[in-house]
Short mmCIF file of C-alpha atoms in Angstrom, two decimals:
data_model
loop_
_atom_site.label_atom_id
_atom_site.label_comp_id
_atom_site.label_asym_id
_atom_site.label_seq_id
_atom_site.Cartn_x
_atom_site.Cartn_y
_atom_site.Cartn_z
CA MET A 1 21.18 -9.36 -15.75
CA ARG A 2 21.98 -5.91 -17.15
CA ARG A 3 20.99 -5.26 -20.75
CA ALA A 4 22.39 -2.48 -22.91
CA ILE A 5 18.89 -1.58 -24.07
CA ASP A 6 17.95 -0.66 -20.49
CA THR A 7 20.44 2.21 -20.38
CA LEU A 8 19.75 5.73 -21.63
CA PHE A 9 22.64 5.46 -24.09
CA GLY A 10 21.32 2.12 -25.42
CA ARG A 11 17.85 3.52 -26.00
CA LEU A 12 19.23 6.66 -27.63
CA VAL A 13 21.29 4.43 -29.94
CA VAL A 14 18.23 2.38 -30.90
CA ILE A 15 16.11 5.49 -31.53
CA VAL A 16 18.81 7.27 -33.53
CA ILE A 17 19.68 4.26 -35.68
CA GLY A 18 16.01 3.46 -36.21
CA MET A 19 15.23 7.01 -37.34
CA LEU A 20 18.28 7.12 -39.60
CA VAL A 21 17.38 3.77 -41.20
CA LEU A 22 13.79 4.89 -41.74
CA SER A 23 14.79 8.25 -43.21
CA HIS A 24 17.46 6.73 -45.49
CA VAL A 25 15.12 4.02 -46.77
CA ALA A 26 12.44 6.63 -47.46
CA TRP A 27 14.89 8.91 -49.25
CA PHE A 28 16.27 5.99 -51.25
CA ALA A 29 12.77 5.03 -52.41
CA ILE A 30 11.91 8.63 -53.27
CA ILE A 31 15.15 9.19 -55.16
CA ARG A 32 14.76 5.94 -57.11
CA PHE A 33 11.17 6.83 -58.01
CA GLU A 34 12.06 10.37 -59.04
CA ARG A 35 15.07 9.14 -60.97
CA ASP A 36 12.88 6.77 -62.99
CA ASN A 37 10.40 9.58 -63.69
CA VAL A 38 13.15 11.96 -64.77
CA GLN A 39 14.67 9.28 -66.98
CA THR A 40 11.29 8.59 -68.60
CA ARG A 41 10.58 12.29 -69.21
CA PHE A 42 14.03 12.77 -70.70
CA ALA A 43 13.58 9.76 -73.00
CA VAL A 44 10.15 11.09 -74.11
CA GLU A 45 11.52 14.55 -74.88
CA GLU A 46 14.44 13.06 -76.76
CA ALA A 47 12.17 10.81 -78.84
CA VAL A 48 9.78 13.69 -79.66
CA PHE A 49 12.72 15.87 -80.70
CA LEU A 50 14.11 13.16 -83.00
CA VAL A 51 10.71 12.45 -84.58
CA GLU A 52 10.11 16.14 -85.29
CA ALA A 53 13.66 16.49 -86.63
CA VAL A 54 13.12 13.54 -89.02
CA ARG A 55 9.80 14.97 -90.22
CA GLN A 56 11.39 18.36 -90.95
CA HIS A 57 14.30 16.65 -92.64
CA ILE A 58 11.91 14.73 -94.94
CA ALA A 59 9.91 17.85 -95.65
CA ASN A 60 12.84 20.17 -96.30
CA THR A 61 15.71 18.00 -97.59
CA PRO A 62 14.30 14.68 -98.76
CA ASP A 63 17.38 13.97 -100.87
CA GLN A 64 19.77 14.07 -97.94
CA PRO A 65 20.53 10.76 -96.14
CA LEU A 66 19.12 10.25 -92.65
CA PRO A 67 21.39 9.99 -89.58
CA PRO A 68 22.51 6.52 -88.42
CA ARG A 69 19.86 4.42 -86.65
CA VAL A 70 17.11 6.70 -87.98
CA ARG A 71 15.04 5.33 -90.85
CA LEU A 72 11.70 5.36 -92.60
CA VAL A 73 9.74 2.10 -92.92
CA ALA A 74 6.75 1.46 -95.19
CA PRO A 75 3.43 1.03 -93.40
CA ASP A 76 2.95 -2.48 -94.75
CA SER A 77 6.47 -3.67 -93.92
CA PRO A 78 6.68 -7.00 -92.06
CA ASP A 79 9.24 -5.42 -89.72
CA VAL A 80 6.64 -3.23 -88.06
CA PRO A 81 6.32 -4.36 -84.42
CA ARG A 82 2.99 -5.44 -83.01
CA GLN A 83 0.76 -3.33 -80.83
CA PRO A 84 1.89 -2.97 -77.18
CA ASP A 85 0.19 -5.48 -74.93
CA GLU A 86 -1.05 -5.08 -71.38
CA ASN A 87 1.83 -7.18 -69.96
CA MET A 88 4.36 -4.51 -70.86
CA PRO A 89 6.45 -3.39 -67.86
CA PRO A 90 5.07 -0.26 -66.12
CA PRO A 91 8.04 1.99 -67.09
CA LEU A 92 7.53 1.16 -70.79
CA GLN A 93 3.77 1.67 -70.55
CA ARG A 94 4.34 5.06 -68.93
CA PHE A 95 6.86 5.93 -71.66
CA VAL A 96 4.42 5.07 -74.47
CA GLU A 97 1.56 6.98 -72.83
CA ASP A 98 3.70 10.07 -72.20
CA LEU A 99 5.01 9.97 -75.77
CA LYS A 100 1.47 9.82 -77.18
CA ASP A 101 0.52 12.80 -75.05
CA ARG A 102 3.40 14.81 -76.51
CA LEU A 103 2.59 13.90 -80.15
CA PRO A 104 -0.50 14.91 -82.17
CA ASP A 105 -3.72 13.02 -81.65
CA GLY A 106 -4.06 9.80 -83.61
CA THR A 107 -0.33 9.07 -83.60
CA ASP A 108 0.48 5.37 -83.32
CA VAL A 109 3.47 4.59 -81.10
CA ARG A 110 5.14 1.20 -80.88
CA LEU A 111 8.37 -0.13 -79.39
CA SER A 112 10.91 -2.32 -81.14
CA GLU A 113 10.91 -6.04 -80.46
CA PRO A 114 13.11 -7.22 -77.58
CA GLY A 115 16.57 -8.40 -78.52
CA GLY A 116 17.50 -5.58 -80.85
CA PRO A 117 18.62 -1.99 -80.37
CA PRO A 118 15.97 -0.07 -78.44
CA SER A 119 13.95 2.15 -80.78
CA VAL A 120 10.50 3.70 -81.05
CA TRP A 121 8.20 3.50 -84.08
CA VAL A 122 5.97 6.48 -84.71
CA HIS A 123 3.26 6.83 -87.40
CA GLY A 124 1.18 9.99 -87.54
CA ALA A 125 -1.82 10.89 -89.68
CA LYS A 126 0.33 12.89 -92.14
CA ASP A 127 3.28 10.46 -92.21
CA THR A 128 3.86 8.38 -95.34
CA GLY A 129 5.54 5.64 -93.30
CA TRP A 130 6.85 4.69 -89.92
CA VAL A 131 9.49 6.98 -88.41
CA VAL A 132 11.97 4.86 -86.46
CA VAL A 133 14.25 6.69 -84.02
CA PRO A 134 16.57 5.31 -81.34
CA VAL A 135 15.69 5.68 -77.69
CA GLN A 136 17.88 5.30 -74.65
CA PRO A 137 17.20 2.32 -72.37
CA LEU A 138 14.95 3.29 -69.51
CA ARG A 139 16.83 1.06 -67.08
CA PRO A 140 20.36 0.42 -68.33
CA PRO A 141 22.07 -2.53 -66.67
CA ARG A 142 24.45 -1.60 -63.85
CA SER A 143 27.02 -3.73 -62.06
CA ARG A 144 26.60 -1.69 -58.89
CA ASP A 145 24.25 1.07 -57.84
CA ARG A 146 26.36 4.02 -56.78
CA MET A 147 23.47 5.42 -54.83
CA LEU A 148 23.64 2.53 -52.37
CA VAL A 149 27.33 3.15 -51.80
CA TRP A 150 26.76 6.84 -51.12
CA LEU A 151 23.80 6.14 -48.86
CA ALA A 152 25.85 3.61 -46.88
CA LEU A 153 28.66 6.13 -46.47
CA ILE A 154 26.29 8.92 -45.39
CA PHE A 155 24.45 6.55 -43.05
CA SER A 156 27.67 5.40 -41.37
CA THR A 157 28.85 8.99 -40.87
CA ALA A 158 25.47 10.01 -39.47
CA VAL A 159 25.40 7.05 -37.06
CA LEU A 160 28.88 7.84 -35.74
CA ALA A 161 27.99 11.50 -35.25
CA ALA A 162 24.70 10.57 -33.57
CA LEU A 163 26.43 8.09 -31.24
CA CYS A 164 28.94 10.75 -30.19
CA GLY A 165 26.10 13.17 -29.54
CA ALA A 166 24.12 10.58 -27.56
CA TRP A 167 27.19 9.72 -25.48
CA GLN A 168 27.84 13.39 -24.71
CA LEU A 169 24.18 13.82 -23.75
CA GLN A 170 23.94 10.84 -21.40
CA TYR A 171 27.39 11.07 -19.80
CA PRO A 172 26.45 13.86 -17.32
CA LEU A 173 23.27 12.00 -16.43
CA ARG A 174 25.27 8.82 -15.86
CA SER A 175 27.62 10.68 -13.49
CA LEU A 176 24.61 12.07 -11.63
CA ALA A 177 23.04 8.60 -11.35
CA GLN A 178 26.28 7.20 -9.90
CA ALA A 179 26.45 10.06 -7.41
CA VAL A 180 22.83 9.46 -6.38
CA ALA A 181 23.61 5.77 -5.82
CA ARG A 182 26.64 6.65 -3.67
CA PHE A 183 24.62 9.15 -1.67
CA GLY A 184 21.83 6.61 -1.16
CA ARG A 185 24.36 4.09 0.23
CA GLY A 186 25.71 6.68 2.65
CA GLN A 187 29.11 6.86 0.97
CA PRO A 188 31.10 10.11 0.48
CA THR A 189 29.67 11.93 -2.51
CA PRO A 190 31.86 14.59 -4.14
CA PRO A 191 30.18 17.38 -6.14
CA VAL A 192 29.03 16.33 -9.59
CA PRO A 193 30.26 18.57 -12.44
CA GLU A 194 27.40 20.71 -13.73
CA ARG A 195 27.38 20.17 -17.49
CA GLY A 196 25.01 19.17 -20.26
CA PRO A 197 21.66 20.77 -21.19
CA ARG A 198 20.24 23.52 -19.01
CA GLU A 199 17.66 21.29 -17.32
CA LEU A 200 20.35 18.74 -16.47
CA ARG A 201 22.64 21.47 -15.11
CA GLN A 202 19.81 22.71 -12.91
CA LEU A 203 19.16 19.17 -11.66
CA THR A 204 22.85 18.61 -10.92
CA HIS A 205 23.10 21.95 -9.13
CA GLY A 206 20.11 21.06 -6.95
CA PHE A 207 21.58 17.66 -6.13
CA ASN A 208 24.95 19.14 -5.18
CA GLN A 209 23.25 21.70 -2.97
CA MET A 210 21.17 18.98 -1.28
CA VAL A 211 24.28 16.87 -0.65
CA ARG A 212 26.09 19.85 0.89
CA GLU A 213 23.19 20.65 3.19
CA VAL A 214 22.70 17.04 4.28
CA SER A 215 26.43 16.61 4.83
CA GLN A 216 26.55 19.81 6.89
CA THR A 217 23.66 18.59 9.00
CA GLU A 218 25.34 15.21 9.51
CA ASN A 219 28.62 16.90 10.41
CA ASP A 220 26.92 19.17 12.92
CA ARG A 221 25.20 16.21 14.54
CA ALA A 222 28.42 14.19 14.58
CA VAL A 223 30.33 17.06 16.16
CA MET A 224 27.65 17.49 18.79
CA LEU A 225 27.59 13.77 19.63
CA ALA A 226 31.35 13.55 19.69
CA GLY A 227 31.63 16.60 21.93
CA VAL A 228 29.04 15.38 24.39
CA ALA A 229 30.50 11.87 24.47
CA HIS A 230 34.03 13.15 24.91
CA ASP A 231 33.03 15.51 27.71
CA LEU A 232 31.25 12.68 29.55
CA LYS A 233 34.26 10.40 29.59
CA THR A 234 36.14 12.34 32.28
CA PRO A 235 33.29 12.55 34.83
CA LEU A 236 32.47 8.90 34.19
CA ALA A 237 36.05 7.93 34.93
CA ARG A 238 35.97 9.92 38.19
CA LEU A 239 32.61 8.39 39.09
CA ARG A 240 33.94 4.88 38.55
CA LEU A 241 37.00 5.65 40.66
CA ARG A 242 34.81 6.86 43.51
CA ALA A 243 32.54 3.86 43.18
CA GLU A 244 35.50 1.53 43.54
CA MET A 245 36.29 3.17 46.88
CA MET A 246 32.84 2.42 48.38
CA ASP A 247 32.70 0.10 51.35
CA ASP A 248 29.30 -1.41 50.57
CA ALA A 249 30.06 -4.16 48.03
CA LYS A 250 26.49 -4.45 46.79
CA MET A 251 26.15 -0.73 46.18
CA ARG A 252 29.63 -0.61 44.69
CA ASP A 253 28.84 -3.33 42.15
CA GLY A 254 25.58 -1.64 41.16
CA VAL A 255 27.22 1.74 40.65
CA VAL A 256 30.08 0.16 38.68
CA ARG A 257 27.58 -1.60 36.39
CA ASP A 258 25.73 1.65 35.79
CA VAL A 259 28.97 3.47 35.07
CA ASP A 260 30.03 0.71 32.64
CA SER A 261 26.65 0.96 30.89
CA MET A 262 27.03 4.70 30.55
CA ALA A 263 30.59 4.28 29.29
CA HIS A 264 29.33 1.78 26.70
CA ILE A 265 26.71 4.27 25.53
CA VAL A 266 29.37 6.97 25.27
CA ASP A 267 31.56 4.65 23.20
CA GLN A 268 28.62 3.97 20.89
CA PHE A 269 28.11 7.72 20.49
CA LEU A 270 31.77 8.16 19.55
CA VAL A 271 31.67 5.31 17.03
CA PHE A 272 28.47 6.63 15.45
CA ALA A 273 29.84 10.17 15.27
CA HIS A 274 33.12 8.99 13.71
CA ASP A 275 32.79 9.68 10.00
CA ARG A 276 36.29 9.08 8.64
CA PRO A 277 37.07 6.12 6.34
CA ASP A 278 38.74 3.09 7.86
CA GLY A 279 42.41 3.08 6.87
CA SER A 280 43.34 -0.21 8.53
CA GLU A 281 44.77 -3.10 6.55
CA PRO A 282 42.27 -5.61 5.13
CA VAL A 283 42.22 -9.06 6.74
CA PRO A 284 40.59 -12.31 5.57
CA VAL A 285 37.05 -12.29 6.92
CA ASP A 286 36.86 -16.05 7.59
CA GLU A 287 40.02 -16.05 9.72
CA GLN A 288 38.99 -12.94 11.61
CA CYS A 289 35.55 -14.42 12.32
CA GLU A 290 37.17 -17.46 13.90
CA ARG A 291 39.40 -15.28 16.10
CA ILE A 292 36.54 -13.03 17.18
CA ALA A 293 34.32 -16.03 17.98
CA ARG A 294 37.07 -17.55 20.18
CA ALA A 295 37.70 -14.23 21.91
CA TYR A 296 33.99 -13.74 22.51
CA ARG A 297 33.71 -17.12 24.24
CA ALA A 298 36.73 -16.25 26.37
CA VAL A 299 35.27 -12.90 27.45
CA ALA A 300 31.80 -14.32 28.15
CA PRO A 301 32.36 -17.85 29.46
CA GLY A 302 28.67 -18.37 30.24
CA ALA A 303 27.53 -17.58 26.72
CA GLN A 304 26.61 -20.26 24.21
CA PRO A 305 29.33 -20.99 21.66
CA VAL A 306 29.11 -19.09 18.38
CA ARG A 307 28.52 -21.31 15.38
CA LEU A 308 30.56 -20.67 12.26
CA ASN A 309 29.64 -21.42 8.67
CA LEU A 310 32.50 -19.85 6.72
CA GLU A 311 32.50 -20.57 2.98
CA ALA A 312 33.80 -17.33 1.44
CA GLY A 313 37.49 -18.29 1.39
CA PRO A 314 40.58 -16.10 1.70
CA ALA A 315 39.58 -13.79 -1.18
CA PHE A 316 36.97 -12.07 0.99
CA ALA A 317 38.75 -9.38 3.01
CA LEU A 318 37.64 -6.28 4.91
CA PRO A 319 39.46 -3.56 6.90
CA ALA A 320 40.31 -5.01 10.30
CA ALA A 321 38.82 -2.22 12.43
CA THR A 322 35.56 -2.17 10.47
CA LEU A 323 35.20 -5.95 10.65
CA ASP A 324 35.89 -6.03 14.41
CA ARG A 325 33.30 -3.32 15.08
CA LEU A 326 30.70 -5.00 12.84
CA LEU A 327 31.03 -8.40 14.47
CA SER A 328 31.24 -7.10 18.05
CA ASN A 329 28.08 -5.00 17.64
CA LEU A 330 26.17 -7.84 15.98
CA LEU A 331 27.28 -10.44 18.54
CA ASP A 332 26.38 -8.13 21.43
CA ASN A 333 23.00 -7.45 19.82
CA ALA A 334 22.34 -11.17 19.23
CA HIS A 335 23.24 -12.20 22.80
CA ALA A 336 21.38 -9.29 24.37
CA TYR A 337 18.12 -9.60 22.45
CA GLY A 338 18.15 -12.95 20.71
CA ALA A 339 18.60 -16.56 21.71
CA PRO A 340 21.37 -19.07 21.07
CA PRO A 341 22.82 -20.38 18.97
CA VAL A 342 24.31 -17.36 17.24
CA VAL A 343 25.58 -18.14 13.73
CA ILE A 344 28.23 -16.25 11.74
CA GLU A 345 28.11 -17.10 8.05
CA THR A 346 30.15 -16.04 5.03
CA ARG A 347 29.55 -16.98 1.41
CA ARG A 348 29.78 -15.79 -2.14
CA ASP A 349 26.71 -15.17 -4.27
CA ALA A 350 25.94 -13.48 -7.55
CA LYS A 351 25.95 -9.94 -6.08
CA GLY A 352 29.16 -10.19 -4.05
CA TRP A 353 30.55 -11.37 -0.71
CA VAL A 354 28.01 -11.93 2.06
CA LEU A 355 28.67 -11.70 5.81
CA SER A 356 25.68 -12.48 8.05
CA VAL A 357 25.04 -12.89 11.78
CA SER A 358 21.80 -14.53 12.94
CA ASP A 359 20.25 -15.75 16.18
CA HIS A 360 17.34 -18.01 17.08
CA GLY A 361 15.26 -15.64 19.20
CA LYS A 362 11.90 -14.05 18.54
CA GLY A 363 13.21 -11.64 15.95
CA ILE A 364 11.63 -8.24 15.33
CA ALA A 365 8.02 -7.48 14.50
CA PRO A 366 7.60 -6.89 10.76
CA ASP A 367 6.31 -3.37 11.37
CA ASP A 368 9.46 -2.53 13.36
CA LEU A 369 12.01 -3.86 10.84
CA ILE A 370 12.17 -0.56 9.01
CA LYS A 371 12.99 1.23 12.28
CA ALA A 372 15.59 -1.28 13.48
CA SER A 373 18.55 0.53 11.93
CA ARG A 374 17.47 4.05 12.79
CA PRO A 375 19.69 5.86 15.31
CA PHE A 376 18.49 6.09 18.92
CA VAL A 377 15.52 3.78 18.31
CA ARG A 378 14.98 1.06 20.93
CA LEU A 379 12.31 -1.48 20.12
CA ASP A 380 11.06 -1.90 23.68
CA PRO A 381 9.95 -3.99 25.36
CA ALA A 382 10.88 -6.92 23.13
CA ARG A 383 14.40 -5.71 22.42
CA GLY A 384 15.14 -3.32 25.26
CA GLY A 385 17.74 -3.44 27.99
CA SER A 386 19.99 -1.28 30.10
CA GLY A 387 23.21 0.13 28.80
CA HIS A 388 22.01 0.36 25.23
CA SER A 389 21.50 3.51 23.21
CA GLY A 390 19.72 2.18 20.12
CA LEU A 391 22.81 2.71 17.98
CA GLY A 392 24.03 -0.88 17.54
CA LEU A 393 22.32 -1.71 14.23
CA ALA A 394 22.62 1.90 13.03
CA ILE A 395 26.39 1.67 13.48
CA VAL A 396 26.47 -1.66 11.65
CA GLU A 397 24.56 -0.21 8.69
CA ARG A 398 26.75 2.90 8.57
CA LEU A 399 29.99 0.89 8.75
CA ALA A 400 28.81 -1.52 6.04
CA ARG A 401 27.88 1.31 3.68
CA ARG A 402 31.11 3.15 4.40
CA ALA A 403 32.98 0.00 3.36
CA GLY A 404 31.04 -0.06 0.07
CA GLY A 405 28.47 -2.70 1.02
CA GLU A 406 24.76 -2.97 1.70
CA CYS A 407 23.07 -4.05 4.95
CA GLU A 408 19.77 -5.93 5.10
CA ILE A 409 17.94 -6.67 8.35
CA GLY A 410 15.22 -9.31 8.44
CA ASN A 411 13.75 -12.26 10.29
CA ARG A 412 14.81 -15.83 9.60
CA ALA A 413 12.25 -18.31 8.32
CA GLY A 414 12.87 -20.52 11.35
CA GLY A 415 12.78 -17.65 13.85
CA GLY A 416 15.33 -15.12 14.97
CA LEU A 417 16.94 -12.02 13.50
CA GLU A 418 19.42 -12.09 10.63
CA VAL A 419 21.65 -9.19 9.59
CA ALA A 420 23.17 -9.81 6.14
CA MET A 421 25.81 -7.51 4.66
CA THR A 422 26.75 -7.75 0.98
CA PHE A 423 30.06 -6.33 -0.28
CA PRO A 424 31.26 -6.03 -3.90
CA PHE A 425 33.88 -8.48 -5.12
CA ASP A 426 36.54 -5.78 -5.48
CA ILE A 427 36.27 -4.62 -1.87
CA ALA A 428 39.56 -6.30 -0.92
CA THR A 429 41.46 -4.90 -3.93
CA ARG A 430 40.96 -1.23 -3.11
CA PRO A 431 44.26 0.32 -2.01
CA VAL A 432 44.59 1.34 1.61
CA ALA A 433 45.69 4.83 0.54
CA GLU A 434 42.43 5.23 -1.39
CA ARG A 435 40.33 4.32 1.65
CA ARG A 436 42.33 6.63 3.89
CA ALA A 437 42.02 9.51 1.45
CA GLY A 438 38.26 9.43 1.72
CA PRO A 439 36.12 11.96 -0.13
CA GLN A 440 39.02 14.10 -1.37
CA HIS A 441 40.62 11.20 -3.25
CA GLU A 442 37.28 10.08 -4.67
CA GLU A 443 36.55 13.61 -5.85
CA ARG A 444 39.85 13.77 -7.72
CA ALA A 445 39.21 10.33 -9.23
CA LEU A 446 35.88 11.48 -10.64
#
């Protein structure tokens, strides 16, 4: 099961959001702490200014009335608040300590009792009474902290910008990963646009150059095989014609068999060298398997009947020419090297449509399984024979990948070889024009 966290974009999103959350929480805590300190210092400076102003007013103009909320209280008045206790909130304790530091030594500082207007009581050594001045609340009640609103707005904007940046950063890498997957499956791989950071552009340039060189090598080999195979067809046809004119029946039959074997090898060369997409119409795989199994029994009457286990249904469809070539190569391989019964099976699993052909022979040695689909490899003596070029399974793998599927070769638990091909669910919905267009159409689509 694919998880979003496993992708580069998902991890970039988690890292970016995590860093933004951490930074915003840290800044929020710092700003709140500094705001409280600034508020306390401002309240201390304001209280010191008012106390000094009252003292100068008393000294210079004692007959003039004091401003509102500023008053003088006798030292023995019952209204004098009690000494601050240790359970006072930390902001108030810090306020009292800072105020004492700003006033002369020996000054007594007290706060008004809760429930009334906030005020500070100050009594110095030279004061005749308590000087009571108003003080602003250190933490005024608020219905909503504006800072949280601004932080949420800034955080949302930063997340959106970071997500756009992460998407732009991972998009070229995603295109390159898709191209690598196509190249690994043997499908046509158009050049990947070289964009993104410098290192990614260099990587993309190297990949495109590698694809061009590999494709050129494959094209050269295909042209060589096709040319040799095509040039051999004419002399083989003349050789067969001359063999048919021989008087000795035994020698004639032997030469004809050899010519047919050589012609079969030439046909395999041509099929392997053919690198164009199959543009034939898709047909239901289950129905085509039944027709091919009946035709195979008619062509080889002595062969054991082919067993069918078709459970995919009509939704599973493949191009007709590709399907015919796949089944004919696999049936020939099973009857030549395996043992009856040969079973053709179709089904649907979690990864896609599955088409498999298996026999009940000895199978292939585990060490040779990796070489089974390599071109021109014959696993003699267990799987040898005349008239075979070692291209049967290589052609099957190439055709399956060209159709968008994957081919897996392995031994059955009960004995025998099994070739299983898995195709994506949308294989039958691809337009015929898209398959015929081949690499050029796919390049324009990307």
